[in-house]
Amino acid sequence: MKKFSVVIAGGGSTYTPGIVMMLLDNLDRFPLRKLKLYDNDGARQAVLGEALDIVMKEKAPDIEYSFTTDPEEAFTDVDFCFAHIRTGKYEMREKDEKIPLKHGVVGQETCGPGGIAYGMRSIGDMVEMIDLMEKYSPDCWMLNYSNPAAIVAEACRVLRPNSKVLNICDMPVGTLRRISYIIGKEPSDLEVRYFGLNHFGWWTSIKDKEGNEYLPQIRDYVAENGYLTQKEVDTQHTDASWQDTHKKAKDLLAVDPRFLPNTYLKYYLYPDYVVEHSNPEFTRANEVIAGREKTVFSTARTIVERGTAEGCEFEMGAHATFVVDLARAIAFNTHERMLLIVENNGAIANFDDDAMVEVPCIVGSNGPEPLSQGKIPAFQRALMYQQVTVEKLVVEAYIEGSYQKLWQALTLSKTVPSAQVAKEILDDLIEANRGYWPELN
Ligand code: NAD
Ligand code: G6P
Ligand code: MN
């Protein structure tokens, strides 16, 4: 089997060790000849990079491994770039969450004003990275899960329409694990129909390979329990705040019991509940800093101190096997069916062609082919049109340096109550994002 060269961009990410362990576990399906980490924060990446050097020597000495901050070294001779960067790191995520909350508005990494702020920071870095990849490895594919994926995907559509970038999210993957557990199946047994935007969608059908429909049975369960399951099958979204999110899906379903909702809809359909249940002094960023980040970096330090990973291993990111499925689909033309964020072009029949939507696609060597999801109801269509317009206005604001358009984007977000509040939040965000955002006029 052909062997591949992969660079992980955002090498210092809390997810990097889990992804590397997952790749090592999948070498029979996706063989590697080279693995590189790339980050623009050398000190942060080095902690994980050195620990993973020990892991790689112990577990896969045949794979050429390195970590670097030099783009030429990182992007030369690579077949795939797995991208999970966070422009501004946790310091800025904290501000994205806390600034809107100060104004009584949802403070979230990817939804509402926080997601907009993060989008304005990420577009420049993402485009620069695509250019670097194309300069040094013109045939390379970027599998991107850097957030906010909806805004990043729209920016790619507008600014780099011909680049080989696939945008994917793991929330539907995690929730499908729960859904399949509820009906006693494996995710690989199921074929779904789904429509929406990233972090903004609905399952309309969950069938097994024989064509039996399970949606009514799942709906009965979710109406009682949300996506909470007895056994923890979605290993990524486990903290107490996530359990609350899985449970809240029950109230999302109540709004339209025909479809199974993406958990992220809670920020748009129940923003008042979200604000009431947020602690403006201690948000999700603080939870992750005290939890996942601390665990991952302290494990890395222990491995380096001991000079071995024996007895102190990184946890495997089993949830991330979808990245291998996606890479394999392109590498081996597997025609895997996966949810991706793609240009609509008729996949949702009564929605704009140029909207970046999340729908099932068949993925092969030439990339994704979106599957037709038919017409969608007025309620979902209107919500989606509002939200996709927010995302488009952000990208336009970024390109044109337009204060006006960014103010409109914030005003239009369903999470924000008025143009006045939007302006107050925007002015605070501009202050906090100096040096990250383009100048706005
Ligand atoms: P993190 O801050 O721990 O890691 C991000 C890393 O990216 C940092 O080491 C940072 O230095 C680096 N970085 C920032 N800008 C860079 C640039 N221009 N070039 C190279 N490296 C750069 O964050 P995390 O919590 O581990 O998350 C990483 C990313 O993955 C985030 O964007 C997060 O939202 C995203 N994510 C997405 C999904 C999804 O479903 N799409 C799932 C999980 C995480
Ligand atoms: C889900 C979403 C991601 C998001 C992540 C945040 O997986 O799909 O887009 O980045 O949750 O998780 P965290 O644990 O960092 O809050
Ligand atoms: Mn996501």
Coordinates of C-alpha atoms in Angstrom, one line a residue, residues 3-439:
K3 CA 2.6 5.4 2.2
F4 CA 1.8 9.1 2.9
S5 CA 3.5 12.2 4.2
V6 CA 1.3 14.2 6.6
V7 CA 1.8 17.6 8.3
I8 CA -0.3 18.5 11.3
A9 CA -0.7 22.3 11.3
G10 CA -1.3 23.6 14.7
G11 CA 1.2 21.1 16.1
G12 CA 0.8 22.6 19.6
S13 CA -2.9 21.9 19.6
T14 CA -4.4 20.0 22.6
Y15 CA -5.7 17.6 19.9
T16 CA -2.3 16.8 18.3
P17 CA -1.2 13.9 20.6
G18 CA -4.6 12.3 20.3
I19 CA -4.5 12.6 16.5
V20 CA -1.0 11.2 16.4
M21 CA -1.9 8.2 18.6
M22 CA -5.0 7.7 16.4
L23 CA -2.8 7.8 13.2
L24 CA -0.5 5.2 14.7
D25 CA -3.5 3.0 15.5
N26 CA -4.7 3.2 11.9
L27 CA -1.4 2.6 10.0
D28 CA -2.9 -0.6 8.4
R29 CA -5.6 1.6 6.8
F30 CA -3.5 4.7 6.2
P31 CA 0.3 4.0 6.1
L32 CA 2.7 6.9 6.8
R33 CA 6.2 7.5 5.6
K34 CA 6.5 10.9 7.2
L35 CA 4.8 12.9 9.9
K36 CA 5.5 16.5 10.7
L37 CA 4.1 19.0 13.1
Y38 CA 4.0 22.7 12.2
D39 CA 3.1 25.6 14.5
N40 CA 3.9 29.3 14.7
D41 CA 4.5 29.1 18.4
G42 CA 7.7 27.1 18.7
A43 CA 7.8 26.9 22.5
R44 CA 4.2 25.6 22.8
Q45 CA 4.7 23.0 20.0
A46 CA 8.1 21.9 21.4
V47 CA 6.5 20.5 24.6
L48 CA 4.3 18.1 22.5
G49 CA 6.8 17.7 19.7
E50 CA 9.5 16.4 22.0
A51 CA 7.2 14.0 23.8
L52 CA 5.8 12.7 20.5
D53 CA 9.4 12.3 19.3
I54 CA 9.8 9.7 22.1
V55 CA 6.4 8.1 21.2
M56 CA 7.3 7.9 17.5
K57 CA 10.8 6.3 18.2
E58 CA 9.1 3.7 20.5
K59 CA 6.1 2.9 18.4
A60 CA 7.0 3.7 14.8
P61 CA 10.7 4.2 14.2
D62 CA 10.3 3.7 10.5
I63 CA 8.2 6.9 10.1
E64 CA 10.3 10.0 9.6
Y65 CA 9.2 12.4 12.3
S66 CA 9.9 16.0 12.9
F67 CA 8.4 19.3 14.2
T68 CA 9.1 22.7 13.0
T69 CA 8.1 26.4 12.8
D70 CA 9.6 26.8 9.3
P71 CA 6.9 26.7 6.6
E72 CA 9.2 25.5 3.9
E73 CA 10.3 22.5 6.0
A74 CA 6.7 21.8 7.1
F75 CA 5.0 22.0 3.7
T76 CA 7.7 20.4 1.4
D77 CA 6.9 16.9 0.3
V78 CA 3.5 16.4 2.0
D79 CA 0.4 14.7 0.7
F80 CA -2.0 15.8 3.4
C81 CA -2.1 18.8 5.8
F82 CA -4.4 18.2 8.8
A83 CA -5.2 21.7 9.9
H84 CA -6.3 22.6 13.4
I85 CA -4.9 26.0 14.2
R86 CA -6.4 28.5 16.7
T87 CA -5.4 32.1 15.8
G88 CA -4.9 33.9 19.1
K89 CA -4.9 30.7 21.1
Y90 CA -6.8 30.2 24.4
E91 CA -6.1 33.7 25.5
M92 CA -8.3 35.0 22.7
R93 CA -11.0 32.2 23.0
E94 CA -11.5 33.4 26.5
K95 CA -12.1 37.0 25.3
D96 CA -14.5 35.7 22.5
E97 CA -16.6 34.1 25.2
K98 CA -16.4 36.7 28.0
I99 CA -16.9 39.9 26.0
P100 CA -20.4 39.1 24.6
L101 CA -21.4 37.7 28.1
K102 CA -20.5 41.0 29.6
H103 CA -23.3 42.4 27.4
G104 CA -25.7 39.6 28.3
V105 CA -25.2 37.8 25.0
V106 CA -24.1 34.2 24.2
G107 CA -20.3 33.8 24.6
Q108 CA -19.2 30.9 22.4
E109 CA -16.2 29.7 20.5
T110 CA -18.0 29.5 17.1
C111 CA -21.5 30.9 17.5
G112 CA -22.6 34.5 17.8
P113 CA -20.2 37.4 18.4
G114 CA -17.4 35.1 19.7
G115 CA -17.5 33.0 16.5
I116 CA -17.5 36.2 14.4
A117 CA -14.5 37.6 16.3
Y118 CA -12.6 34.2 15.9
G119 CA -13.5 34.2 12.2
M120 CA -12.1 37.7 11.7
R121 CA -8.8 36.4 13.3
S122 CA -8.6 33.1 11.4
I123 CA -9.2 34.1 7.8
G124 CA -5.8 35.6 7.2
D125 CA -3.9 32.8 8.8
M126 CA -5.9 30.1 7.0
V127 CA -5.4 31.7 3.6
E128 CA -1.7 32.2 4.3
M129 CA -1.4 28.5 5.2
I130 CA -3.2 27.4 2.1
D131 CA -0.7 29.5 0.0
L132 CA 2.2 27.9 1.8
M133 CA 0.9 24.5 1.2
E134 CA 0.4 25.1 -2.5
K135 CA 3.8 26.7 -2.9
Y136 CA 5.7 23.8 -1.5
S137 CA 3.4 20.9 -2.2
P138 CA 1.0 21.8 -5.0
D139 CA -0.8 18.4 -5.0
C140 CA -1.4 18.4 -1.2
W141 CA -4.9 18.3 0.2
M142 CA -5.8 20.3 3.3
L143 CA -8.3 18.6 5.6
N144 CA -9.3 21.5 7.8
Y145 CA -11.1 21.4 11.1
S146 CA -9.8 24.8 12.3
N147 CA -12.7 26.8 13.6
P148 CA -14.9 28.7 13.1
A149 CA -15.3 26.2 10.2
A150 CA -18.4 27.9 8.7
I151 CA -16.6 31.3 8.3
V152 CA -13.3 29.7 7.3
A153 CA -15.1 27.6 4.6
E154 CA -16.9 30.7 3.2
A155 CA -13.5 32.6 3.2
C156 CA -12.0 29.7 1.3
R157 CA -14.9 29.7 -1.2
V158 CA -14.4 33.4 -1.9
L159 CA -10.6 33.8 -1.6
R160 CA -9.2 30.4 -2.7
P161 CA -12.0 28.8 -4.7
N162 CA -9.7 26.3 -6.5
S163 CA -7.6 25.2 -3.6
K164 CA -7.8 21.6 -2.4
V165 CA -9.3 22.3 1.0
L166 CA -11.9 20.2 2.6
N167 CA -13.7 21.6 5.7
I168 CA -15.1 19.1 8.2
C169 CA -16.6 19.1 11.7
D170 CA -16.6 16.4 14.3
M171 CA -19.8 17.3 16.1
P172 CA -22.1 15.3 13.7
V173 CA -19.6 12.4 14.0
G174 CA -19.7 12.5 17.8
T175 CA -23.5 12.8 17.9
L176 CA -23.9 9.9 15.4
R177 CA -21.9 7.7 17.8
R178 CA -24.6 8.5 20.4
I179 CA -27.4 8.0 17.9
S180 CA -26.0 4.6 16.9
Y181 CA -25.6 3.5 20.5
I182 CA -29.2 4.4 21.2
I183 CA -30.4 2.0 18.6
G184 CA -27.7 -0.7 19.2
K185 CA -25.8 -0.1 16.0
E186 CA -22.3 1.1 15.0
P187 CA -22.0 4.4 13.1
S188 CA -20.6 2.4 10.1
D189 CA -23.9 0.5 9.9
L190 CA -25.8 3.7 9.3
E191 CA -26.5 6.0 6.3
V192 CA -27.8 9.5 7.1
R193 CA -29.5 12.4 5.4
Y194 CA -28.7 15.8 6.9
F195 CA -28.9 19.4 5.9
G196 CA -27.7 22.7 7.4
L197 CA -24.7 24.9 7.9
N198 CA -21.8 24.1 10.1
H199 CA -22.9 23.9 13.7
F200 CA -26.4 24.5 12.5
G201 CA -28.1 21.5 11.0
W202 CA -30.6 18.6 11.2
W203 CA -30.7 14.9 10.5
T204 CA -33.7 14.0 8.4
S205 CA -33.1 10.3 8.1
I206 CA -31.1 7.6 9.8
K207 CA -31.2 4.3 8.0
D208 CA -29.3 1.0 8.2
K209 CA -27.7 -0.5 5.1
E210 CA -30.9 -2.5 4.4
G211 CA -32.9 0.8 4.3
N212 CA -34.8 0.5 7.6
E213 CA -35.6 3.9 9.0
Y214 CA -34.7 4.5 12.7
L215 CA -35.5 8.2 13.1
P216 CA -38.9 7.7 14.9
Q217 CA -37.2 5.4 17.5
I218 CA -34.3 7.8 18.0
R219 CA -36.7 10.7 18.3
D220 CA -38.6 9.0 21.1
Y221 CA -35.4 8.6 23.0
V222 CA -34.1 12.1 22.3
A223 CA -37.5 13.6 23.3
E224 CA -36.8 12.1 26.8
N225 CA -33.1 12.2 27.2
G226 CA -31.6 14.4 24.6
Y227 CA -28.4 12.7 23.3
L228 CA -27.3 11.6 26.8
T229 CA -26.4 7.9 26.7
Q230 CA -25.8 5.4 29.6
K231 CA -22.4 4.6 28.3
E232 CA -19.9 7.3 27.1
V233 CA -19.6 6.5 23.4
D234 CA -18.5 9.9 22.2
T235 CA -15.2 10.2 24.0
Q236 CA -14.6 13.8 23.0
H237 CA -17.6 15.6 24.4
T238 CA -17.6 14.4 28.0
D239 CA -17.2 17.3 30.4
A240 CA -20.2 18.3 32.5
S241 CA -20.9 21.3 30.3
W242 CA -21.0 19.0 27.3
Q243 CA -23.4 16.7 29.1
D244 CA -25.7 19.7 29.6
T245 CA -25.5 20.3 25.9
H246 CA -26.4 16.7 24.9
K247 CA -29.3 16.9 27.3
K248 CA -30.6 20.2 25.9
A249 CA -31.1 18.5 22.5
K250 CA -34.4 17.4 23.9
D251 CA -35.6 21.0 23.9
L252 CA -34.2 21.6 20.4
L253 CA -36.1 18.6 19.1
A254 CA -39.3 19.9 20.7
V255 CA -39.2 23.0 18.4
D256 CA -39.5 20.7 15.3
P257 CA -39.9 17.0 16.2
R258 CA -39.6 15.9 12.5
F259 CA -35.8 16.2 12.5
L260 CA -32.9 15.4 14.9
P261 CA -31.0 18.6 15.8
N262 CA -27.3 19.4 15.9
T263 CA -26.5 20.3 19.5
Y264 CA -25.1 23.7 18.5
L265 CA -28.6 24.9 17.7
K266 CA -29.0 25.6 21.4
Y267 CA -27.0 28.8 21.0
Y268 CA -29.5 30.1 18.5
L269 CA -32.8 28.7 19.7
Y270 CA -32.2 29.1 23.5
P271 CA -29.7 32.0 23.8
D272 CA -31.5 33.3 27.0
Y273 CA -31.0 29.8 28.6
V274 CA -27.4 29.7 27.5
V275 CA -26.6 33.1 29.0
E276 CA -28.4 32.3 32.3
H277 CA -26.4 29.1 32.6
S278 CA -23.0 30.7 31.7
N279 CA -20.5 32.0 34.3
P280 CA -19.0 35.2 32.9
E281 CA -16.0 34.7 35.1
F282 CA -15.3 31.1 34.1
T283 CA -16.2 30.0 30.6
R284 CA -15.5 27.0 28.4
A285 CA -12.0 28.3 27.6
N286 CA -11.2 28.3 31.4
E287 CA -12.6 24.7 31.6
V288 CA -10.4 23.5 28.8
I289 CA -7.3 25.3 30.1
A290 CA -7.9 23.6 33.5
G291 CA -8.8 20.3 31.9
R292 CA -7.8 19.1 28.5
E293 CA -4.8 21.5 28.0
K294 CA -3.4 20.8 31.4
T295 CA -3.7 17.0 31.1
V296 CA -2.2 16.9 27.6
F297 CA 0.7 19.2 28.4
S298 CA 1.5 17.6 31.7
T299 CA 1.5 14.1 30.1
A300 CA 3.9 15.5 27.5
R301 CA 6.2 16.9 30.2
T302 CA 6.2 13.6 32.1
I303 CA 7.1 11.6 29.0
V304 CA 10.0 13.9 28.3
E305 CA 11.2 13.8 31.9
R306 CA 11.1 10.0 32.0
G307 CA 12.5 9.6 28.4
T308 CA 9.8 7.1 27.7
A309 CA 6.1 6.9 27.0
E310 CA 5.8 3.6 28.8
G311 CA 3.5 3.9 31.8
C312 CA 2.4 7.4 30.8
E313 CA 0.7 7.4 27.4
F314 CA -1.3 10.1 25.6
E315 CA -4.9 9.2 25.2
M316 CA -5.9 8.2 21.7
G317 CA -8.3 10.5 19.9
A318 CA -10.5 7.6 18.7
H319 CA -13.2 10.2 17.8
A320 CA -10.8 11.5 15.1
T321 CA -10.8 8.4 12.9
F322 CA -13.0 10.4 10.5
V323 CA -9.9 12.3 9.5
V324 CA -8.3 9.1 8.4
D325 CA -11.6 8.1 6.6
L326 CA -11.5 11.4 4.8
A327 CA -7.8 11.1 3.8
R328 CA -8.3 7.5 2.7
A329 CA -11.3 8.6 0.6
I330 CA -9.1 10.9 -1.4
A331 CA -6.0 8.7 -1.4
F332 CA -7.8 5.5 -2.3
N333 CA -10.9 6.8 -4.0
T334 CA -13.1 4.9 -1.5
H335 CA -16.3 6.9 -2.2
E336 CA -16.9 7.2 1.6
R337 CA -20.1 9.0 2.5
M338 CA -19.3 11.8 4.9
L339 CA -20.8 15.1 6.0
L340 CA -18.7 18.0 4.7
I341 CA -19.0 21.8 4.5
V342 CA -19.3 22.4 0.7
E343 CA -20.8 24.9 -1.7
N344 CA -24.5 24.2 -2.0
N345 CA -25.0 24.3 -5.7
G346 CA -28.4 22.7 -5.5
A347 CA -27.7 20.0 -2.9
I348 CA -30.4 21.8 -0.8
A349 CA -32.8 22.5 -3.6
N350 CA -34.4 25.6 -2.2
F351 CA -31.3 27.3 -0.8
D352 CA -28.7 29.6 -2.4
D353 CA -26.2 28.0 -4.7
D354 CA -23.3 30.0 -3.2
A355 CA -24.0 29.1 0.4
M356 CA -21.5 26.9 2.2
V357 CA -23.7 24.1 3.6
E358 CA -23.1 20.9 5.6
V359 CA -24.5 17.9 3.8
P360 CA -23.6 14.3 3.1
C361 CA -21.1 13.9 0.3
I362 CA -19.5 11.0 -1.6
V363 CA -15.7 11.6 -1.3
G364 CA -13.3 10.2 -3.9
S365 CA -9.9 11.2 -5.4
N366 CA -11.4 14.3 -7.0
G367 CA -12.9 15.5 -3.8
P368 CA -16.5 15.6 -2.5
E369 CA -19.7 15.2 -4.5
P370 CA -22.6 16.6 -2.4
L371 CA -25.7 14.4 -2.3
S372 CA -29.1 16.0 -3.1
Q373 CA -31.1 16.6 0.1
G374 CA -34.2 18.0 -1.6
K375 CA -36.3 20.9 -0.4
I376 CA -36.2 22.0 3.3
P377 CA -39.0 23.6 5.3
A378 CA -39.5 27.3 5.8
F379 CA -38.5 27.4 9.4
Q380 CA -35.1 25.8 8.9
R381 CA -34.6 27.7 5.6
A382 CA -35.2 31.1 7.2
L383 CA -32.9 30.3 10.2
M384 CA -30.2 29.1 7.8
Y385 CA -30.5 32.1 5.5
Q386 CA -30.1 34.5 8.5
Q387 CA -27.1 32.6 9.7
V388 CA -25.4 32.1 6.4
T389 CA -25.8 35.8 5.7
V390 CA -24.0 36.6 9.0
E391 CA -21.1 34.3 7.8
K392 CA -21.0 36.0 4.4
L393 CA -21.1 39.5 5.9
V394 CA -18.1 38.6 8.1
V395 CA -16.0 37.5 5.2
E396 CA -17.0 40.6 3.2
A397 CA -16.2 42.8 6.2
Y398 CA -12.8 41.1 6.5
I399 CA -12.0 41.6 2.8
E400 CA -13.3 45.2 2.6
G401 CA -12.2 46.2 6.0
S402 CA -15.8 47.3 6.6
Y403 CA -17.0 48.3 10.1
Q404 CA -20.5 48.7 8.7
K405 CA -20.7 45.1 7.4
L406 CA -19.3 43.6 10.6
W407 CA -21.8 45.6 12.6
Q408 CA -24.6 44.3 10.3
A409 CA -23.2 40.7 10.8
L410 CA -23.5 41.1 14.6
T411 CA -26.9 42.7 14.4
L412 CA -28.2 39.9 12.2
S413 CA -26.9 37.1 14.5
K414 CA -29.9 35.5 16.2
T415 CA -27.9 35.6 19.4
V416 CA -27.8 39.4 19.5
P417 CA -30.9 41.4 20.6
S418 CA -30.4 44.7 18.9
A419 CA -28.1 46.9 16.7
Q420 CA -27.2 48.9 19.8
V421 CA -26.0 45.8 21.7
A422 CA -24.3 44.6 18.5
K423 CA -22.4 47.9 18.3
E424 CA -21.3 47.9 21.9
I425 CA -20.0 44.3 21.6
L426 CA -18.3 45.1 18.3
D427 CA -16.4 48.1 19.8
D428 CA -15.2 45.9 22.6
L429 CA -14.2 43.2 20.2
I430 CA -12.2 45.6 18.0
E431 CA -10.3 46.7 21.1
A432 CA -9.6 43.1 22.2
N433 CA -8.5 42.0 18.7
R434 CA -6.0 44.7 17.8
G435 CA -3.2 43.2 15.8
Y436 CA -5.4 40.3 14.8
W437 CA -8.1 41.9 12.7
P438 CA -7.7 44.1 9.7
E439 CA -8.2 47.8 10.3

